Short mmCIF file of C-alpha atoms in Angstrom, two decimals:
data_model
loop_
_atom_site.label_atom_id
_atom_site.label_comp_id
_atom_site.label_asym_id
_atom_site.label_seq_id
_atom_site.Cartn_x
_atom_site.Cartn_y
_atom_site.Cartn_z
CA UNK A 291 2.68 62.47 20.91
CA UNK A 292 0.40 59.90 19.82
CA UNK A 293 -2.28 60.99 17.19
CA UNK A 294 -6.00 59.77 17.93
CA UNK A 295 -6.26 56.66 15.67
CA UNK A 296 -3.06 54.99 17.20
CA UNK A 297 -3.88 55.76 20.35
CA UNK A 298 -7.33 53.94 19.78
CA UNK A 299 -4.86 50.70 18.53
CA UNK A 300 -2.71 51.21 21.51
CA UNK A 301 -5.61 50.94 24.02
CA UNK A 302 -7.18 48.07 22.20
CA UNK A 303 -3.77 46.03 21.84
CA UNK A 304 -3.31 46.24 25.31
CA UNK A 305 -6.49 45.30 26.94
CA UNK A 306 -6.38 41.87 24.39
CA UNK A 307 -3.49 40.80 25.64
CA UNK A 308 -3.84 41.42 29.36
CA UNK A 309 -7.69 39.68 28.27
CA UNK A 310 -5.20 36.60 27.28
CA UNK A 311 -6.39 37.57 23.32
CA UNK A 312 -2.56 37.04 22.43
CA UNK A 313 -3.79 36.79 18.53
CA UNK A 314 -6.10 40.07 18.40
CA UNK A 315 -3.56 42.36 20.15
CA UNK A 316 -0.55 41.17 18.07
CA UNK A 317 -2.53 41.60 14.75
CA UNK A 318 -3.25 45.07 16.26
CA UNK A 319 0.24 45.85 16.81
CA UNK A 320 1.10 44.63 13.78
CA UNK A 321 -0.86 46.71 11.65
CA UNK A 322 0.53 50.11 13.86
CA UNK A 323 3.68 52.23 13.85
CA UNK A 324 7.22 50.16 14.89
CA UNK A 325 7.25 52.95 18.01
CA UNK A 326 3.34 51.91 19.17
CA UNK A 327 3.99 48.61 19.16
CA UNK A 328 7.27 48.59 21.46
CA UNK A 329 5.54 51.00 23.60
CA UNK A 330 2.42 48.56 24.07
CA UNK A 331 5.20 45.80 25.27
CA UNK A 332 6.68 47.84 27.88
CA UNK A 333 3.72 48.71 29.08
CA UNK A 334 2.31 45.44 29.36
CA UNK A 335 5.37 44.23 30.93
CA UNK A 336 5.78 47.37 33.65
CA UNK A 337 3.14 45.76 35.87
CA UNK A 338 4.02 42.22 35.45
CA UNK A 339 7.57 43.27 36.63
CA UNK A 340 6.75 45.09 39.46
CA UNK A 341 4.66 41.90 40.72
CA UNK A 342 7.56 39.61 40.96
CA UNK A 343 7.47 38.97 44.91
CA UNK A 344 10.45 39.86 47.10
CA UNK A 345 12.85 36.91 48.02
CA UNK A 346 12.26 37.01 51.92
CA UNK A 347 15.85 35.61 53.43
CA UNK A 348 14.49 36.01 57.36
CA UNK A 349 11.21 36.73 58.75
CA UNK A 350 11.23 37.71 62.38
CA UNK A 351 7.50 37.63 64.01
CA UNK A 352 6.75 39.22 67.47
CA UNK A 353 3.95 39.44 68.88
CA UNK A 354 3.28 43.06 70.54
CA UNK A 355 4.72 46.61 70.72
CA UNK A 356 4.06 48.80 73.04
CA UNK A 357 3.44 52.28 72.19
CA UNK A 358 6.07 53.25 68.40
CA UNK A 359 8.81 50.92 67.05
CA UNK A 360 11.51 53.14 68.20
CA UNK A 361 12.05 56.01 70.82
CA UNK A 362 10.02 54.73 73.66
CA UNK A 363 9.73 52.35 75.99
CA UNK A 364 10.76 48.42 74.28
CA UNK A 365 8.08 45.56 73.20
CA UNK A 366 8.60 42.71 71.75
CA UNK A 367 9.45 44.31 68.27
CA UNK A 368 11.87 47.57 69.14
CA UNK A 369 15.23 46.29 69.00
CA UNK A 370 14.99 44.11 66.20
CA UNK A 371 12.84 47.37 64.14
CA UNK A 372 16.11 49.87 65.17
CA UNK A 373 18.83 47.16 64.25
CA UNK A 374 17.07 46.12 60.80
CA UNK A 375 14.16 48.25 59.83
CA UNK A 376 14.71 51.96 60.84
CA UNK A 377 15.02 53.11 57.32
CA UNK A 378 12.27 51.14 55.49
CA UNK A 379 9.19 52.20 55.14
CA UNK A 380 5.92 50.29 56.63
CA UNK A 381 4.10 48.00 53.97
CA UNK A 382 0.56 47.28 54.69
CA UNK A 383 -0.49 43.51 54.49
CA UNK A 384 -4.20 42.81 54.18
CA UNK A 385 -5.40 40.49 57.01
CA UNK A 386 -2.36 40.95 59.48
CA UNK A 387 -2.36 42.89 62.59
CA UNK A 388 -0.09 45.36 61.68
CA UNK A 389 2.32 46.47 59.04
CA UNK A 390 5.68 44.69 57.77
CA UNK A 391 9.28 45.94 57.56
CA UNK A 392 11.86 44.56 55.20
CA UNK A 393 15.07 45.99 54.54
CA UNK A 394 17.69 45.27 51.08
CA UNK A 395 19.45 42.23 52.42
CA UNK A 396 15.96 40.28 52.60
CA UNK A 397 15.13 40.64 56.07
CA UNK A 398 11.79 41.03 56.83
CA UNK A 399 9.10 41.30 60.18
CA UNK A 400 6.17 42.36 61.54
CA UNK A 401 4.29 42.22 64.43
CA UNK A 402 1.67 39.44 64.69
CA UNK A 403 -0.55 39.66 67.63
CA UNK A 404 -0.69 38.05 70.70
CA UNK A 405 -2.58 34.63 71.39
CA UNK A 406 -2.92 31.61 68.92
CA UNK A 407 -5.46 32.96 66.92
CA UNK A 408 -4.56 36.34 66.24
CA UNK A 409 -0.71 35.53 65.61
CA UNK A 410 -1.57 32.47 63.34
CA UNK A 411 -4.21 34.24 61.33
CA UNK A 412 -0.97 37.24 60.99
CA UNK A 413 1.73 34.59 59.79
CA UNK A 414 -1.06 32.97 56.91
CA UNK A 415 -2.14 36.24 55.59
CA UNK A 416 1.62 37.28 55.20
CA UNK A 417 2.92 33.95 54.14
CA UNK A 418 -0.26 34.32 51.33
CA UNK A 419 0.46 37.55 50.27
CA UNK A 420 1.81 37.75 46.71
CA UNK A 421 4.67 40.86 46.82
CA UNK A 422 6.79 37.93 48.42
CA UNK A 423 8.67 35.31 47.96
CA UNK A 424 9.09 32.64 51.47
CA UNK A 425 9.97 29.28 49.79
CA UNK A 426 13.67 30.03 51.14
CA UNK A 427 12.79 31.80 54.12
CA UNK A 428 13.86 31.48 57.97
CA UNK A 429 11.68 32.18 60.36
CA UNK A 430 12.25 33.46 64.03
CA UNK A 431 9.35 33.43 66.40
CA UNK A 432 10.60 36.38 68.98
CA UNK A 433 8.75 37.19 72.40
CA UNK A 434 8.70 37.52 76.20
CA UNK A 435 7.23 34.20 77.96
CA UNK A 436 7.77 32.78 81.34
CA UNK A 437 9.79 30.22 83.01
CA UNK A 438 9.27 27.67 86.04
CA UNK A 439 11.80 28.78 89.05
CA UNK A 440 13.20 25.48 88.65
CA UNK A 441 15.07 25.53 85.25
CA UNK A 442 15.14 29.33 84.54
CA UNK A 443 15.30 33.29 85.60
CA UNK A 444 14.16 36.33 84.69
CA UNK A 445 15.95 37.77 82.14
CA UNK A 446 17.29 34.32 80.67
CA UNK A 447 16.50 33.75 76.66
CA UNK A 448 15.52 30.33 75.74
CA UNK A 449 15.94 28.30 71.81
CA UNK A 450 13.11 26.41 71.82
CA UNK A 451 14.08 22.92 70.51
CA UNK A 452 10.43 21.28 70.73
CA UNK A 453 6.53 22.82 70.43
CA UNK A 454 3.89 21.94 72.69
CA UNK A 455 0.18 22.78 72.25
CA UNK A 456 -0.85 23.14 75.77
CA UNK A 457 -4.41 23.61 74.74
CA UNK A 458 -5.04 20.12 72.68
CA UNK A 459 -6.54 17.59 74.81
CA UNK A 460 -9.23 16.94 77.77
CA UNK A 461 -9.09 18.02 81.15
CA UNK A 462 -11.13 18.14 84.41
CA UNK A 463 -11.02 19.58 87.75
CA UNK A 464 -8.85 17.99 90.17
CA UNK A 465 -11.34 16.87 92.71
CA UNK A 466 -13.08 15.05 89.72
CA UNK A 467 -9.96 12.65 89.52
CA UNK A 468 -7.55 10.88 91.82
CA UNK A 469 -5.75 12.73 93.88
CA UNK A 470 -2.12 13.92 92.98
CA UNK A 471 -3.28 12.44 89.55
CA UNK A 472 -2.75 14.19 86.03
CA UNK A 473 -5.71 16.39 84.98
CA UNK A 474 -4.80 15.86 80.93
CA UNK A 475 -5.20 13.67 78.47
CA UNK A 476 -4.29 13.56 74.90
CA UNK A 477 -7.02 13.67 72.45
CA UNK A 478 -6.56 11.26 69.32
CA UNK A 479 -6.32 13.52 66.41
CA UNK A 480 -4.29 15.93 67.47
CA UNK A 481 -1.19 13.83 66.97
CA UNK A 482 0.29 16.06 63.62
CA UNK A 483 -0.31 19.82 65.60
CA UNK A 484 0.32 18.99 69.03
CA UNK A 485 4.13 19.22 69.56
CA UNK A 486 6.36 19.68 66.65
CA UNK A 487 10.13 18.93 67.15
CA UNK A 488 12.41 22.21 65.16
CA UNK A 489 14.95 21.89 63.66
CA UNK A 490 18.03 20.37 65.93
CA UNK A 491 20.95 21.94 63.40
CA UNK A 492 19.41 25.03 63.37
CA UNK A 493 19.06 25.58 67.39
CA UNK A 494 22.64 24.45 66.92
CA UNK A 495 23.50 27.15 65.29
CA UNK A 496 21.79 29.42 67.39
CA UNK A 497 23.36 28.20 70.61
CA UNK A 498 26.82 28.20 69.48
CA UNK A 499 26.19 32.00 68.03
CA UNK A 500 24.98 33.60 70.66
CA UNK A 501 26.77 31.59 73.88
CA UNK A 502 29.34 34.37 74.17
CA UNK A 503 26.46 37.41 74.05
CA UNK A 504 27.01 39.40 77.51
CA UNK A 505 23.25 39.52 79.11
CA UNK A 506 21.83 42.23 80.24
CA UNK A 507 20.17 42.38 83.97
CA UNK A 508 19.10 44.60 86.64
CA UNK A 509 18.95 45.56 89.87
CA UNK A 510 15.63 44.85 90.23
CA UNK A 511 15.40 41.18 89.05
CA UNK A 512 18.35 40.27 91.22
CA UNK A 513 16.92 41.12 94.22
CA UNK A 514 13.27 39.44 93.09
CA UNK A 515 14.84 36.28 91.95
CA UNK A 516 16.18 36.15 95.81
CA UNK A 517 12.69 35.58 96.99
CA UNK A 518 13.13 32.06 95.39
CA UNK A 519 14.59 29.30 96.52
CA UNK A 520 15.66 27.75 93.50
CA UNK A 521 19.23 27.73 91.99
CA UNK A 522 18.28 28.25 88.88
CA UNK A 523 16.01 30.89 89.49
CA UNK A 524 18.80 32.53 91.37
CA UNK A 525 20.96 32.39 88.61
CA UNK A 526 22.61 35.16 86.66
CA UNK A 527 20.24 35.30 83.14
CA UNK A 528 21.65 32.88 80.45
CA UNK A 529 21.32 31.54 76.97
CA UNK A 530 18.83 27.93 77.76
CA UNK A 531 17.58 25.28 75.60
CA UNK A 532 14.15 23.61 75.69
CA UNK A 533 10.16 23.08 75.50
CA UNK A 534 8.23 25.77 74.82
CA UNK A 535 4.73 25.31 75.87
CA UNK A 536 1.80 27.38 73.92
CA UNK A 537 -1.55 28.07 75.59
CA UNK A 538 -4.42 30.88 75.46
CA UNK A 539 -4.76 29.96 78.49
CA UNK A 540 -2.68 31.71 81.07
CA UNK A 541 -1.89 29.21 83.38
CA UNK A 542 -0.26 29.88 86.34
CA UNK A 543 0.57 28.10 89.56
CA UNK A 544 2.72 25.15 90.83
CA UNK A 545 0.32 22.67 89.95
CA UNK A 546 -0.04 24.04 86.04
CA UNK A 547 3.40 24.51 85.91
CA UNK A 548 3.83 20.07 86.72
CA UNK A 549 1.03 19.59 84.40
CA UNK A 550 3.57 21.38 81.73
CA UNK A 551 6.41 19.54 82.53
CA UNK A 552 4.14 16.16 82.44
CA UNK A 553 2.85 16.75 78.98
CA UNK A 554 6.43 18.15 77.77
CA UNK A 555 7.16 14.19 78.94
CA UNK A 556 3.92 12.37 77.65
CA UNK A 557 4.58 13.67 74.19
CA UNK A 558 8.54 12.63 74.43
CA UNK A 559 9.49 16.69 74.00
CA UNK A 560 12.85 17.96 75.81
CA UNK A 561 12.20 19.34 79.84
CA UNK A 562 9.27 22.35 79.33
CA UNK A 563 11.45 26.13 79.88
CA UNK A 564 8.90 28.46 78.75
CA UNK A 565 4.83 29.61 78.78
CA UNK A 566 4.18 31.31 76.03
CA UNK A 567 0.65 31.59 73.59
CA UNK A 568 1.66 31.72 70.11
CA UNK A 569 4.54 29.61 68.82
CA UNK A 570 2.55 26.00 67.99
CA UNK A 571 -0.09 28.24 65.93
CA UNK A 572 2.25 30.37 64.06
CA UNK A 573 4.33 26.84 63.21
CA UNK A 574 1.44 24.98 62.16
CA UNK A 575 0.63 27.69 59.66
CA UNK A 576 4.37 27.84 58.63
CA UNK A 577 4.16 24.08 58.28
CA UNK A 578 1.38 23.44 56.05
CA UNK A 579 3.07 25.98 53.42
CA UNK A 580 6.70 25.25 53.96
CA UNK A 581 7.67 22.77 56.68
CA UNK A 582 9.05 23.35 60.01
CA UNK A 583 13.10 22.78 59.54
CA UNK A 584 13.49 26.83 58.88
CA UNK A 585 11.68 27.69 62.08
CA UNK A 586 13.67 29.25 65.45
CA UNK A 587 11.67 30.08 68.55
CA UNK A 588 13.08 32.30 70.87
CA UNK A 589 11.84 33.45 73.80
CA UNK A 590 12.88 35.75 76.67
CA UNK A 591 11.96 35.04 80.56
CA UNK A 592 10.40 38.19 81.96
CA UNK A 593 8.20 36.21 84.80
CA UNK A 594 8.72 33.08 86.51
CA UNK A 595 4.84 31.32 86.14
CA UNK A 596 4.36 30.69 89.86
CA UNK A 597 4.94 32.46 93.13
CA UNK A 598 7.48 32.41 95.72
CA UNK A 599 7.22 30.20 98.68
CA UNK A 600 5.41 33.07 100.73
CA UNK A 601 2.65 33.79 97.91
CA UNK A 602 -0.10 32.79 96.83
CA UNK A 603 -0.74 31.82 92.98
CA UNK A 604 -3.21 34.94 92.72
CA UNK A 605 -1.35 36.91 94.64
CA UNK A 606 1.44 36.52 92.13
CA UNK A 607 -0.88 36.74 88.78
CA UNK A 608 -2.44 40.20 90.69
CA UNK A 609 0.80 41.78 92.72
CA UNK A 610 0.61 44.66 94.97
CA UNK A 611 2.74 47.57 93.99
CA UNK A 612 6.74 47.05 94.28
CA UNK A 613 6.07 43.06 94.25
CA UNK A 614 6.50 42.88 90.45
CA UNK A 615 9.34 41.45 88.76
CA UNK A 616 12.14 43.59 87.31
CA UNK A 617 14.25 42.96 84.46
CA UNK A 618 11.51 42.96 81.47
CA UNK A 619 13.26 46.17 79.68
CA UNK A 620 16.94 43.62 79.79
CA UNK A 621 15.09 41.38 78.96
CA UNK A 622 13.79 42.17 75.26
CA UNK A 623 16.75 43.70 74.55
CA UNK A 624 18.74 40.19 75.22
CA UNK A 625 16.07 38.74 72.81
CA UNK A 626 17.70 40.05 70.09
CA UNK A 627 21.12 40.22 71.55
CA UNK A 628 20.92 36.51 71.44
CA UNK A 629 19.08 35.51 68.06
CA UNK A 630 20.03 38.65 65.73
CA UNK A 631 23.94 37.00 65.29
CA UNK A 632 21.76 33.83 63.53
CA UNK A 633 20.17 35.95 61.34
CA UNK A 634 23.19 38.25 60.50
CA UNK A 635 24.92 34.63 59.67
CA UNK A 636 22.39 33.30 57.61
CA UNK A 637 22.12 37.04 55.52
CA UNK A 638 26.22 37.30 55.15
CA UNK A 639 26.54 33.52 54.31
CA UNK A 640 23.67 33.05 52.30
CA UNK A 641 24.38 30.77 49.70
CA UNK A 642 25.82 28.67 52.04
CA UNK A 643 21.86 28.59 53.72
CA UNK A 644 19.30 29.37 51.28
CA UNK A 645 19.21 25.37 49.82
CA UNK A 646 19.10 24.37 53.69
CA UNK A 647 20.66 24.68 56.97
CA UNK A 648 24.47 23.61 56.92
CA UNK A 649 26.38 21.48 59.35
CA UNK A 650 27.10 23.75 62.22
CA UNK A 651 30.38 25.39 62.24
CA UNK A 652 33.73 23.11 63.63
CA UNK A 653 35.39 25.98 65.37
#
């Protein structure tokens, strides 16, 4: 045990060199016992070891839960907590919604929140946060959306290969214009955060992983999806690629769903699959930091974003009981079905992915 005088040195010597006096606490050190001095070093370098931020290999983002991660009824985050996180504990990150999860191999998530806002101001304060390390990292963007009746179905999970903000621009009522006429225009400005175009390699990759995943259905949706005419909405659910369209607004309706398409087509983006209110935020913030070719959105079609022939829009956003669509508990479960063999591939093979993504596979 330390006598009183060296501990005195000991306590001095330290605080100059964490003050950056590198001179004062090695003369200190110096002029103590061989055993202070070593013990002053490992102490010093204790807390600068257990700084160095975790590697993050994947980060998967959704943006609700409902009710705990496991044991209950599914959200957005269940299936991909029980298959990666289930032994980890929770680690708290000041300024996001709610906690993260990362296991040993380097795969990390977390909840974000729903709506641009809350999910984008999630993805900064993690991406800021110091414990870790995302200059390598992937990044999949995981949630339920919906889908127009003439592309997709409920239960169907989509890659998205382009970004639209559906929010950026001016609009006016359509009696204010001429009739049949678009309701949108693009503002200038907006031209670098309005669409962004991912990564076509990486939806590759995620395509030709998950095109032999058996989907999971229901009962339920396949008698709802018979209330539409539409062959695709008909359709057994399947692995899609396209647009993804994000909006705070909620928009709904045959009209809003051709206003979708028209802006997926005035901004030169792929056919528009999916509604959604989150991805375009979260990959701005992503981009600013680290550049959009590591980015995967994936979304899962629990609604289609109109009504049947025999409804009305508001009937359909405000259903009476037993009109609802089934199919939303298959559906988050094919979520990860279809994007966790991506990020089991880029964990197993990752020095074949941490420097970029590789050509796909020639099999």
């Amino acid at each position: 045990m330390l006598g009183f005088p060296y501990v005195n040195v000991y306590s001095c010597a330290i605080r100059a060199l964490r003050a950056g006096d590198t001179p004062k606490g090695h003369i200190m050190l110096k002029h103590s016992t061989p055993g202070l001095a070593a013990l002053a070093l490992s102490t010093l370098a204790a807390p600068l070891a257990a700084q160095e931020p975790m590697p993050v290999k994947v980060f998967i983002g959704a943006m609700f839960e409902i009710g705990e991660n496991t044991g209950d009824r599914a959200g957005e985050l269940q299936h991909w907590y029980e298959r990666y996180w289930s032994e980890t504990e929770a680690q708290d990150v000041p300024g996001a919604f709610s906690s993260m999860y990362c296991n040993d191999d380097g795969v990390c998530g977390a909840v974000l929140g729903m709506g641009k806002v809350n999910s984008s101001a999630s993805m900064q304060a993690i991406l800021l946060n110091p414990a870790y390390d995302f200059s390598q990292t992937y990044f999949m963007l995981s949630g339920v959306a919906g889908t127009p009746p003439s592309r997709g179905t409920i239960g169907d999970v989509v890659w998205g290969s382009w970004l639209v903000d559906y929010d950026l621009g001016h609009r006016w009522a359509p009696e204010e214009g001429k009739p049949d006429a678009p309701v949108f225009m693009p503002r200038a400005g907006y031209e670098d955060y309005r669409r962004f175009e991912l990564n076509a390699q990486l939806v590759s990759w995620g395509v030709e992983l998950s095109q032999d995943v058996e989907m999971q259905d229901s009962d339920s949706a396949r008698q709802y999806r018979q209330r539409y005419p539409d062959d695709a909405a008909q359709a057994a659910p399947s692995v899609k690629v396209g647009t993804h369209m994000t909006g705070d607004t909620f928009f709904h309706g045959p009209g809003l769903s051709e206003e979708a398409q028209y802006m997926a087509e005035l901004y030169g983006a792929d056919d528009y699959m999916i509604t959604e209110m989150e991805a375009a935020a979260i990959a701005l913030v992503i981009k600013r930091l680290h550049g959009t070719d590591r980015i995967a959105s994936l979304r899962g079609a629990v609604n289609f974003d109109q009504g049947h022939p025999d409804e009305t829009t508001l009937e359909h956003l405000d259903p009476a009981p037993g009109e609802t669509a089934g199919g939303f508990a298959e559906t988050v479960e094919n979520i990860t079905l279809v994007g966790a063999p991506l990020v089991d591939q880029i964990v197993a093979n990752w020095g074949d992915w941490k420097d970029g993504v590789p050509a796909p596979s020639a099999e």
